[in-house]
Coordinates of C-alpha atoms in Angstrom, one line a residue:
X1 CA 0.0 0.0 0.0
X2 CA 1.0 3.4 -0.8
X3 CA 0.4 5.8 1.9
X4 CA 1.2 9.6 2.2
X5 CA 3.1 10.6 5.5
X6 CA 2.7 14.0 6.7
X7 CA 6.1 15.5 8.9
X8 CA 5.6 18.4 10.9
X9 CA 9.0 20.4 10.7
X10 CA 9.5 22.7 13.0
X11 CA 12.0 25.5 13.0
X12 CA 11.8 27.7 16.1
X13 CA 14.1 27.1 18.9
X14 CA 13.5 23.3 18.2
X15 CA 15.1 20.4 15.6
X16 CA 13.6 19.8 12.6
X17 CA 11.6 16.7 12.8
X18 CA 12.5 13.4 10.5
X19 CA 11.0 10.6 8.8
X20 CA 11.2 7.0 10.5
X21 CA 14.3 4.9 9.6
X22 CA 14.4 2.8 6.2
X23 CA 16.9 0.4 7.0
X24 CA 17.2 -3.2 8.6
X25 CA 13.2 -2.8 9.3
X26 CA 13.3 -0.5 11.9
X27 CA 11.5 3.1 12.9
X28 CA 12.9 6.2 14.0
X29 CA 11.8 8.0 16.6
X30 CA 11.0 11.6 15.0
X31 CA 12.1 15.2 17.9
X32 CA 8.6 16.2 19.0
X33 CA 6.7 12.7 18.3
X34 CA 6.9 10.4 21.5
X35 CA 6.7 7.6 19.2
X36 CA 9.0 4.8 20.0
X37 CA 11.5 3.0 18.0
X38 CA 10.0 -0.7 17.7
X39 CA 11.6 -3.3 14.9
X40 CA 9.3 -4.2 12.2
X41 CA 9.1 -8.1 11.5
X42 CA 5.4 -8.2 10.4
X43 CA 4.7 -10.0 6.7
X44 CA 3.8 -7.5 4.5
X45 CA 5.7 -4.3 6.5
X46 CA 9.2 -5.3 4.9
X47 CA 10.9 -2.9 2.5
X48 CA 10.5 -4.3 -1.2
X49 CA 9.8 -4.1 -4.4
X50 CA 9.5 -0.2 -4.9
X51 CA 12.3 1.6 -5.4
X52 CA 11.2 5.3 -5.8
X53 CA 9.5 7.8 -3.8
X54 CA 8.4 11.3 -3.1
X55 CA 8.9 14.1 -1.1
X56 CA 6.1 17.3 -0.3
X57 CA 7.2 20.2 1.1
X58 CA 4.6 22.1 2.5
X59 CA 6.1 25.6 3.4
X60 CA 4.2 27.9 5.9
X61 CA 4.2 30.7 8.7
X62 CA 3.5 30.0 12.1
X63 CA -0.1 29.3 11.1
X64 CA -1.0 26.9 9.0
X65 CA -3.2 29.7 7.1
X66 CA -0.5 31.1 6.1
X67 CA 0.9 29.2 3.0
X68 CA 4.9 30.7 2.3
X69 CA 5.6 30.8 -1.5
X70 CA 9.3 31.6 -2.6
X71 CA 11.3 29.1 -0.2
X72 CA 14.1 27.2 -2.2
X73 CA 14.8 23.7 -0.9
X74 CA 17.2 21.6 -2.0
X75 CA 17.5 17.3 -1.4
X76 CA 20.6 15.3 -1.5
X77 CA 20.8 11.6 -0.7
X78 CA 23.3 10.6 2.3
X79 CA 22.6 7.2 2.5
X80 CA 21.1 4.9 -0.4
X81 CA 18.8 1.8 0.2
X82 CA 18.5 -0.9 -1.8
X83 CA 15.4 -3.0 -0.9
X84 CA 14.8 -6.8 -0.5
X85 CA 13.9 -8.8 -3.5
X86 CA 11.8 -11.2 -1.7
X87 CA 9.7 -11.6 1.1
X88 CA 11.7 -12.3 4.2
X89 CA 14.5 -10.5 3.1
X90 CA 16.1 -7.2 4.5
X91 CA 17.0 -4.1 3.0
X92 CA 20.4 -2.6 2.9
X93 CA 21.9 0.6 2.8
X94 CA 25.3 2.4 1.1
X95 CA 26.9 5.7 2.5
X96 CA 27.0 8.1 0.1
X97 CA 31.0 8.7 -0.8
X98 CA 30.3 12.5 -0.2
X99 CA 29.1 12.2 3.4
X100 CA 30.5 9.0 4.3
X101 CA 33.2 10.8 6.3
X102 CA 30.2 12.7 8.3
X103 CA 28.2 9.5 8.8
X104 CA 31.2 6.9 10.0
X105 CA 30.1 4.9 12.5
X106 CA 26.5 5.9 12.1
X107 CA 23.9 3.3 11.3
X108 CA 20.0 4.1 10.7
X109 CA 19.8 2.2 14.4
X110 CA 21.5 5.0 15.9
X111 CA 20.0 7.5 14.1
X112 CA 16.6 6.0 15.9
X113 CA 17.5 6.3 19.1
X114 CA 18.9 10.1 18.4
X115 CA 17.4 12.8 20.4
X116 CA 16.6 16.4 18.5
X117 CA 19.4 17.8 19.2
X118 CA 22.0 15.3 18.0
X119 CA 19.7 15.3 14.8
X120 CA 20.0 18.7 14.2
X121 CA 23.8 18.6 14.4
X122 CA 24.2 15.7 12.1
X123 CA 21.8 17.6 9.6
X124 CA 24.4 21.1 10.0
X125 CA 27.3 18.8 9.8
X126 CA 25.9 17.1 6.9
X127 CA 25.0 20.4 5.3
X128 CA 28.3 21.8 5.6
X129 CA 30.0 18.5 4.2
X130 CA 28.2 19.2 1.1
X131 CA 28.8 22.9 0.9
X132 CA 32.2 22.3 1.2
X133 CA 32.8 19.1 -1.0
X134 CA 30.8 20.8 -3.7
X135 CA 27.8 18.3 -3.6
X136 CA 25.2 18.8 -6.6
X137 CA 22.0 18.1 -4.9
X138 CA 19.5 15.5 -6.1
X139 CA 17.1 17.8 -6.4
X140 CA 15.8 21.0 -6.5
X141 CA 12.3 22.8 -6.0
X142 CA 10.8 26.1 -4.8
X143 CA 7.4 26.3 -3.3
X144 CA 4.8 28.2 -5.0
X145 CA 2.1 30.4 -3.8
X146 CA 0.2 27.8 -2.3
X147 CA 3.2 27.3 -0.5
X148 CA 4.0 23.8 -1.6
X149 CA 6.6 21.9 -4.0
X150 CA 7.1 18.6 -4.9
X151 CA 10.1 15.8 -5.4
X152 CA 9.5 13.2 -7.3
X153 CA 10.8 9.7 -8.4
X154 CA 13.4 10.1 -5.3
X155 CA 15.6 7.1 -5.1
X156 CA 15.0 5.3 -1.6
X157 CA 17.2 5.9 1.3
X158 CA 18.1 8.7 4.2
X159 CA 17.7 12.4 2.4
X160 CA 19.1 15.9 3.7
X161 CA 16.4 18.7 3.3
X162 CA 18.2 22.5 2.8
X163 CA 16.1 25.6 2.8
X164 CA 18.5 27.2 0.2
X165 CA 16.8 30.9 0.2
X166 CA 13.6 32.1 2.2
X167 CA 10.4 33.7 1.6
X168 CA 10.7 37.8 2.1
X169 CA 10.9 38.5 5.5
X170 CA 11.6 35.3 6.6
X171 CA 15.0 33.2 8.5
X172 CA 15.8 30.5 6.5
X173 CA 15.3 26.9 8.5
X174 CA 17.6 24.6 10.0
X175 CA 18.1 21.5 7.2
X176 CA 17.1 18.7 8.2
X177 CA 16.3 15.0 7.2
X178 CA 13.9 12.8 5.9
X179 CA 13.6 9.2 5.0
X180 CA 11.8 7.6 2.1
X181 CA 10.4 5.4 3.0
X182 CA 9.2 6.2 6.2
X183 CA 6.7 4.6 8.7
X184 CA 3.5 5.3 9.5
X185 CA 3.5 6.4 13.1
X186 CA 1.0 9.1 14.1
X187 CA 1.8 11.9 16.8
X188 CA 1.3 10.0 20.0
X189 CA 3.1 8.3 22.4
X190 CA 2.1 4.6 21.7
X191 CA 1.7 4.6 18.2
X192 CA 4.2 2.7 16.5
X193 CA 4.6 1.9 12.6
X194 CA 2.7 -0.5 10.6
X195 CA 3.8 -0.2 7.2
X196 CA 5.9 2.1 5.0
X197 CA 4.8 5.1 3.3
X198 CA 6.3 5.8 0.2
X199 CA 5.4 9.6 -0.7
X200 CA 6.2 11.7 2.3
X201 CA 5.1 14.8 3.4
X202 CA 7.2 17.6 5.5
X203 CA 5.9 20.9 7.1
X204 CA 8.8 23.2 7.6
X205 CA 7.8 26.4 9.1
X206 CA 9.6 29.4 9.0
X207 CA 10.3 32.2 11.5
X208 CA 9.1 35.8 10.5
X209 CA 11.3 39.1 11.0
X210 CA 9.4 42.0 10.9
X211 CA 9.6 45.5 13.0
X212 CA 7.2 48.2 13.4
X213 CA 7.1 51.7 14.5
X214 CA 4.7 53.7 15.9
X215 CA 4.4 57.0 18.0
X216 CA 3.8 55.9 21.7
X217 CA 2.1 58.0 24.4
X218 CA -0.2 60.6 23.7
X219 CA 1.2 62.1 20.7
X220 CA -1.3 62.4 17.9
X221 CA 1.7 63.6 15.0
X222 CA 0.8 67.4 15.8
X223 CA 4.0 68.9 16.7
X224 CA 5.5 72.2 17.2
X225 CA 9.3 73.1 17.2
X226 CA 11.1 72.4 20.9
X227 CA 8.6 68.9 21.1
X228 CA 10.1 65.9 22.2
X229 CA 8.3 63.2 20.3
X230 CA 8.1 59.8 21.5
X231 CA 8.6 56.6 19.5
X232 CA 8.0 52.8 20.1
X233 CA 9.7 50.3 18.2
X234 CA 8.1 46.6 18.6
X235 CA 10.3 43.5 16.4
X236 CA 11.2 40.1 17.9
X237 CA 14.9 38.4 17.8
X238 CA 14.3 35.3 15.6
X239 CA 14.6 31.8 16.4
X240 CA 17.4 31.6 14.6
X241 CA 18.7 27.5 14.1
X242 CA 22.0 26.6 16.1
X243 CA 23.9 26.8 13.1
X244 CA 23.6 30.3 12.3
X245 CA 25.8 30.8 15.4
X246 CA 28.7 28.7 14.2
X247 CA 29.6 32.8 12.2
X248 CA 28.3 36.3 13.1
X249 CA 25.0 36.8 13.2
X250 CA 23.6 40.4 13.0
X251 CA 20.4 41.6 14.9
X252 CA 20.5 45.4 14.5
X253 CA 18.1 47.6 14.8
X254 CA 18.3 51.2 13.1
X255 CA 16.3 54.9 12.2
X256 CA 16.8 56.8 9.8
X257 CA 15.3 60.7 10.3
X258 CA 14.7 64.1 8.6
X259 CA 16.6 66.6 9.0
X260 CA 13.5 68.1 10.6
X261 CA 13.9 65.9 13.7
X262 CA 16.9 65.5 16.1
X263 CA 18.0 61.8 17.9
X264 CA 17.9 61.9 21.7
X265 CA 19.8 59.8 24.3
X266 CA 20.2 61.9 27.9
X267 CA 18.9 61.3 31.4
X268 CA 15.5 63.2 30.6
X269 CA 15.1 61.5 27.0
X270 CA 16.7 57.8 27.2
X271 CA 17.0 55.0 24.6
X272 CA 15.1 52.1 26.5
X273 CA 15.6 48.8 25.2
X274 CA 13.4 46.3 26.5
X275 CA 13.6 42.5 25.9
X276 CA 11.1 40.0 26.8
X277 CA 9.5 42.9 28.4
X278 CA 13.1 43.4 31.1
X279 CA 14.5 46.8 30.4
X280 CA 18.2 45.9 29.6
X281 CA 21.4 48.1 29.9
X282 CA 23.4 48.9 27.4
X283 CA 26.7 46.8 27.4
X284 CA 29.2 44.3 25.6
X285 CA 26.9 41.2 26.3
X286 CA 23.8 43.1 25.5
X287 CA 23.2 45.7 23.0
X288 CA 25.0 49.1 21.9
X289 CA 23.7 52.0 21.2
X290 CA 24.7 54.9 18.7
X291 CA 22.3 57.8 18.5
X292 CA 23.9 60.6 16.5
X293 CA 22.5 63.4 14.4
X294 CA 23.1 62.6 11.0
X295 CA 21.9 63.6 7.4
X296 CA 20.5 61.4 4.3
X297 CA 20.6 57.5 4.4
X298 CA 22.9 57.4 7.5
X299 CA 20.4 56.2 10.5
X300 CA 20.3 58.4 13.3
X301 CA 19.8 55.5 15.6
X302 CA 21.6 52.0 15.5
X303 CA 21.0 49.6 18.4
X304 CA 23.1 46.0 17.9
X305 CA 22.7 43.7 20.1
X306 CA 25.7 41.1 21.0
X307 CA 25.7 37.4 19.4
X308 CA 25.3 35.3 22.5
X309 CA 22.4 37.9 23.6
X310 CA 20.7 37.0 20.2
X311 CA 21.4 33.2 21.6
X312 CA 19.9 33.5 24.7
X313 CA 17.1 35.5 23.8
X314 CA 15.5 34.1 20.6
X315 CA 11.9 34.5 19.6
X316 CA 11.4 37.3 22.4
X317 CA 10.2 40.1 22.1
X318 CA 12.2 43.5 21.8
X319 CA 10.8 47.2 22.0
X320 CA 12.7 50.2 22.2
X321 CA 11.5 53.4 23.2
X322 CA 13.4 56.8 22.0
X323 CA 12.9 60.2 21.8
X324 CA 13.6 63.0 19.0
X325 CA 13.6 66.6 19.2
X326 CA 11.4 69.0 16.4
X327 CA 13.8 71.2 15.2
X328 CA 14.3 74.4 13.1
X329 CA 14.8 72.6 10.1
X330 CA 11.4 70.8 10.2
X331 CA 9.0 71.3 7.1
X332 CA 5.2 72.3 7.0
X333 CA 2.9 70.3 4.9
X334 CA 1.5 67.0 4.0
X335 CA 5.4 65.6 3.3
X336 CA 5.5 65.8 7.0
X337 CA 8.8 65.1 9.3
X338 CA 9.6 61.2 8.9
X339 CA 11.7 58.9 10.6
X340 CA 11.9 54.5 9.5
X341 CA 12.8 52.0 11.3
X342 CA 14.2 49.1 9.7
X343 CA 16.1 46.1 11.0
X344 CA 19.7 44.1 9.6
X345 CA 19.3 40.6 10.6
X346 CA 20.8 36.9 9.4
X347 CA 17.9 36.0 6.6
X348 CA 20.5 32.6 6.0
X349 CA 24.1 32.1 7.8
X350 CA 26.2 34.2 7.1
X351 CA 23.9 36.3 4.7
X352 CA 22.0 39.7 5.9
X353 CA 18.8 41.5 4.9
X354 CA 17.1 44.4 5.8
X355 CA 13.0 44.5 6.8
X356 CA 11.5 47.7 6.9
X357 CA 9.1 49.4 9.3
X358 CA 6.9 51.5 8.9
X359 CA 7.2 55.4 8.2
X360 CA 6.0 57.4 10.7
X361 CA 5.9 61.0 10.2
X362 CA 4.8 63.9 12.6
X363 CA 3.5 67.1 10.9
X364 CA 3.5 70.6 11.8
X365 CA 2.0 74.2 10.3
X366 CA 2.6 77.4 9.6
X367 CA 0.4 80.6 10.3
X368 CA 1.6 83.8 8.3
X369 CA -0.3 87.4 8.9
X370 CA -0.9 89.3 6.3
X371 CA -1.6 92.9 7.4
X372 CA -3.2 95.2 4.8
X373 CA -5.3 98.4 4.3
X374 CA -8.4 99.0 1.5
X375 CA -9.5 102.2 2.3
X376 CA -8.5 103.1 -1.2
X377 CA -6.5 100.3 -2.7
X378 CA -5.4 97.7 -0.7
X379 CA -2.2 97.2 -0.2
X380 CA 0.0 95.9 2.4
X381 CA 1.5 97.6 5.6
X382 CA 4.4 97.4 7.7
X383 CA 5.2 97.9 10.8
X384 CA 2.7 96.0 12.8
X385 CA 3.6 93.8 15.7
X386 CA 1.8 90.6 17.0
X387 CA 1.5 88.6 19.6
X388 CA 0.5 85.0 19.5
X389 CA -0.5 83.2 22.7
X390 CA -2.1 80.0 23.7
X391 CA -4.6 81.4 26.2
X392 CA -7.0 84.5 25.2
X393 CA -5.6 85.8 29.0
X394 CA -2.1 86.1 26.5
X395 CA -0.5 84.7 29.7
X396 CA 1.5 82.1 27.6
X397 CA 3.3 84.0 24.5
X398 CA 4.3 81.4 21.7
X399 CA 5.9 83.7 19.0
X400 CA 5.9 87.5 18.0
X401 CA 6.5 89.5 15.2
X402 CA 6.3 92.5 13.2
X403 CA 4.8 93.3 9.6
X404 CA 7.6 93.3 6.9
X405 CA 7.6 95.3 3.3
X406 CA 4.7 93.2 2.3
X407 CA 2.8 93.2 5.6
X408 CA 3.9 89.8 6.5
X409 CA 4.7 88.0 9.6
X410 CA 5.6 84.2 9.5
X411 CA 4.6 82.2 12.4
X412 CA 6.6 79.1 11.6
X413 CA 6.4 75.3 13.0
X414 CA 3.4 75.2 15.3
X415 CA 1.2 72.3 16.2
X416 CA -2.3 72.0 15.7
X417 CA -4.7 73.7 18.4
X418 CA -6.3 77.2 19.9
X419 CA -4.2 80.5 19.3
X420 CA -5.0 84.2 20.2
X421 CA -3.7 87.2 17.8
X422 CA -3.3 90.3 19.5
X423 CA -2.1 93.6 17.4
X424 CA 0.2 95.5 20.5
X425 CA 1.6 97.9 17.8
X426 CA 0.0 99.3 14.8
X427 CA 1.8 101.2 11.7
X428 CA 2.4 104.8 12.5
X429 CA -1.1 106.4 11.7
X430 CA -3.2 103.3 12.2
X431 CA -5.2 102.1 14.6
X432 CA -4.9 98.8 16.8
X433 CA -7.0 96.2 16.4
X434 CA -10.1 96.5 18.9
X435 CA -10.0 93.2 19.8
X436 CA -8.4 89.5 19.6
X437 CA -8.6 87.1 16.8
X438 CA -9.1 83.5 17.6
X439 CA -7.7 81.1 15.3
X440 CA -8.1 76.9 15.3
X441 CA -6.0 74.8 13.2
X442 CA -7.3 71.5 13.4
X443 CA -5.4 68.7 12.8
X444 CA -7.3 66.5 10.2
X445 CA -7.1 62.8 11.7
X446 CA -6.9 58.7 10.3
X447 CA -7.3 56.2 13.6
X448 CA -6.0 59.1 15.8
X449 CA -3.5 60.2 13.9
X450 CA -2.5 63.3 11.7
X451 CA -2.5 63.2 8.3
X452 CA -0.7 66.9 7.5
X453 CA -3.8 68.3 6.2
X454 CA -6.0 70.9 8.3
X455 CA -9.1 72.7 8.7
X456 CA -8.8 76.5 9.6
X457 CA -11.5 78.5 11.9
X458 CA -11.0 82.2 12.7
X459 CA -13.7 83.6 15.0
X460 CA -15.6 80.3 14.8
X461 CA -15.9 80.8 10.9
X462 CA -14.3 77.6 8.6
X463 CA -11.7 79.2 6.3
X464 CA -11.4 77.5 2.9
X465 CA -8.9 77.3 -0.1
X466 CA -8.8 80.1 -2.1
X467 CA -7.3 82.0 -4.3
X468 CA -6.6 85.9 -4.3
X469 CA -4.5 88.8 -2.0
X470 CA -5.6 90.3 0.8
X471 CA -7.5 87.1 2.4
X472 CA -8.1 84.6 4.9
X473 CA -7.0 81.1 3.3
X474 CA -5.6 77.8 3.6
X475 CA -3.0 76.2 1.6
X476 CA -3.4 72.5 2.8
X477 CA -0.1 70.4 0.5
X478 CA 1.9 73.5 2.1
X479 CA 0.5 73.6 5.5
X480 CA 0.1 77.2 5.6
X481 CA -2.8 79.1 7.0
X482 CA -3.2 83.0 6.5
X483 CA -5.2 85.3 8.0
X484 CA -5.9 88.5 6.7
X485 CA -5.8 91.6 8.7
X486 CA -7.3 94.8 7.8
X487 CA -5.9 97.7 9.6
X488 CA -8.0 101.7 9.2
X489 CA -6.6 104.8 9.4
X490 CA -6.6 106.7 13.0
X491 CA -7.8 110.1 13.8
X492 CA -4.9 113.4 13.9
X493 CA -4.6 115.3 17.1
X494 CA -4.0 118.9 17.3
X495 CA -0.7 120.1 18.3
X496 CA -2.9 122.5 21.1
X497 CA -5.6 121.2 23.3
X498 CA -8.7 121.4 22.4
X499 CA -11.8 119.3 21.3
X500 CA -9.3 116.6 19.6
X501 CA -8.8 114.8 22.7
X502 CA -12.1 114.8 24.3
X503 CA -13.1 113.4 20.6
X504 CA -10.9 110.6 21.1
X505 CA -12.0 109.9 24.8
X506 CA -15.7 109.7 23.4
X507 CA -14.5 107.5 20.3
X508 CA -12.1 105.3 21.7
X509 CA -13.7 104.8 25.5
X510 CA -12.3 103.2 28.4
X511 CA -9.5 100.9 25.6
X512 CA -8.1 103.9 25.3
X513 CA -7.7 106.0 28.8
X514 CA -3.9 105.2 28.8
X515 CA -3.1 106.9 25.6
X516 CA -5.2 110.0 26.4
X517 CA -3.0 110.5 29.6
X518 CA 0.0 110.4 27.5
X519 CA -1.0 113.4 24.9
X520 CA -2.8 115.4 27.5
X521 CA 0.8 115.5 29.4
X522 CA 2.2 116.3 26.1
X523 CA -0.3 119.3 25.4
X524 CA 0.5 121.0 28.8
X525 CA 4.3 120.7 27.8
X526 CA 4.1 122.7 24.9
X527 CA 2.0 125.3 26.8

């Protein structure tokens, strides 16, 4: 009979499980199955007659769901069977010349009373004996979308099983091996074979590398320049196969940021490196840390952590929480201030790749003042100072500035929220404004996050995009909101007392008591 056998391979922290043994009629006990070795005497369970096979690789993520196309694999026979002619008879085995050195004074007996471990180091030593001796491998296959390839009409004996390149984001797998035939023991602890299975099944599964990057805390990607912004960094060290350790292996996390954005590492804004959820210090067994401001590809931010702390700490979990500073150089706009994460790790021995996080970018705007008089034409006027404060008590002063040439004032990298213009000096023969402007920039959102765009409110009123001088508008790819501020003419004073100044008591009331003092003081002076 021609039964399938389905091996479930594991790669994570563990051996790779094997077929049972296809010599002198006896099983193998397969790392991870409690199935015992028993010898197999039975008529009709002896190895003869067929002398080919097949191997299925099945190829998938943690979950079975998750089906990994793109995995190379390739098969090389270490030990070839030849079985009995008749019924009765046993079936014998050859070391192949390439790995015979490897294999001395290993028989498929031994090899059933192995544990895990010393099958996983026969498979690396195997692996290597081939690498080295230039071994052309009986075959070769890579696993499709579905996740699954296929050797066929495989000579009968003891195979090693090499995961040659990886799916994308992936650690290649310890190799491992499998026998064809194999026996038909299921996954418990009495089970023992019954007959031989011909076209064999393995389940390799792979350990993912990934990293991600998010803000942590309360920040919402509003920022304003002076913020220090707080990051979180989630990836896991993979459960890299023993081998991998036998030359450098690289776990290495780094960021990349804009200009616009400045690394931290200080008492008040620390690099905190957690693994398995322990903060650990930075130090020659653990990790080090560079966190340097730097410009264009060079990352800002490299944490490597030491080869026998990868070791020790495989498939845990690592975060890292960090701290940059918004700085003059950072832009307005939807292109927003980014910063990536990415991490360097082993993808095979010896060999690195790079996975990428996520971009994460914090955004900030701009509010420029345009101050302007059309009494007659419009046109713009100098001169005119402003202040802009958080609180409409103007308690808490967040920039100031005066009108230029073209009645400008630039109130550069500010985060969204409430602000209060106050005109505290107008252009020489103009008056100031009566009263306070209230101005909202808020912060347009996706899952509680800016996005760089904004909606602008002065007074209460929604400001939209439009075009034109000498108005209120919002350029949204820019980031820019301006609001226009019309400024009249004031009234002239006489140079002797007179009916000027009580006119400007009666116009200007109480807002204006101060400045009445201060001519009528003036008048008597010239008297």
């Amino acid at each position: 009979m021609n039964k399938k056998r389905k091996i479930n391979v594991a790669t994570k922290m563990t051996a790779f499980a094997i077929a049972g043994a296809v010599c002198l009629g006896s099983s193998l006990w397969i790392p991870g199955i409690t199935a015992k070795a028993e010898a197999i005497r039975q008529e009709g369970t002896v190895i003869y007659g067929q002398s080919a096979g097949s191997l299925t690789v099945r190829k998938h993520g943690a979950s079975a769901d998750i089906p990994l196309g793109g995995a190379s694999f390739s098969v090389y026979r270490i030990m070839e069977l030849t079985p009995a002619v008749n019924v009765g008879d046993y079936a014998s085995y050859k070391k192949a010349d390439e790995f015979a050195e490897v294999l001395e004074g290993i028989t498929p007996d031994d090899l059933g009373n192995y544990s895990s471990v010393q099958i996983e180091e026969l498979a690396i030593d195997l692996k290597a004996a081939a690498s080295e001796n230039g071994v052309q491998p009986d075959g070769t296959a890579v696993t499709g979308e579905d996740g699954i390839c296929n050797f066929t009409d495989l000579p009968l004996g003891y195979y090693l099983v090499v995961e040659t390149e990886a799916p994308e984001g992936y650690v290649t797998g310890s190799p491992f091996l499998i026998a064809i035939p194999s026996t038909d023991n299921y996954n418990t602890e009495d089970a023992v074979g019954t007959s031989w299975v011909y076209d064999v099944e393995a389940e390799p599964k792979n350990a993912q590398v990934g990293i991600e990057k998010q803000l942590a805390g309360e920040e919402d990607g509003s920022v304003k320049e002076g913020d220090y912004v707080q990051y979180l960094i989630t990836t896991a060290i993979p459960g890299y196969p023993d081998e991998y350790f036998n030359k450098d292996v690289t776990f290495t996390i780094r960021d990349i940021m804009s200009d616009g954005l400045q690394i931290q590492n200080s008492t008040n804004y620390p690099v905190v490196v957690k693994v398995g959820n322990v903060q650990i210090q930075e130090g020659a067994d653990t990790y080090s840390v560079q966190a340097v401001e730097t410009s264009g590809e060079t990352p800002d931010l490299m944490i490597d952590f030491a080869k026998n702390f990868i070791k020790e700490h495989r498939l845990e979990e690592v975060t890292v929480n960090y701290y940059a500073k918004v700085t003059s150089k950072a832009i307005t706009g939807i292109a927003g201030n980014s910063n990536s994460a990415s991490l360097v790790y082993n993808h095979k021995n010896g060999e690195t790749s790079t996975a990428e996080g996520t971009d994460v970018k914090v955004y900030t705007f701009e509010l420029d003042i345009l101050k302007f008089t059309d009494e007659e034409d419009a046109k713009a006027l100098s001169g005119a100072k402003f202040e802009l404060c958080s609180d409409p008590e103007f308690n808490n002063l967040i920039q100031s500035g005066i009108s230029d040439s073209e009645g400008m004032i630039y109130f550069e990298r500010l985060d969204a929220g409430t602000y209060y213009l106050k005109e505290v000096q107008s252009p020489k023969g103009y008056t100031l404004l009566a009263n306070p402007i209230k101005i909202e920039i808020i912060a347009d959102e996706a899952e509680g996050q800016a996005t760089g765009t904004f909606t602008l409110k002065v007074d209460g009123k929604e400001v939209t995009t439009v075009n034109g001088e000498y108005i209120s508008k919002i350029d949204a790819e820019n980031g820019i909101a301006t609001i226009a501020v019309e400024n009249h003419k004031g009234f002239s004073l006489p140079a002797t007392g007179g009916m000027g100044v009580a006119l400007f008591f009666i116009i200007g009331a109480a807002g204006v008591v101060t400045v009445s003092v201060v001519v009528t003081k003036k008048m008597k002076k010239n008297l």
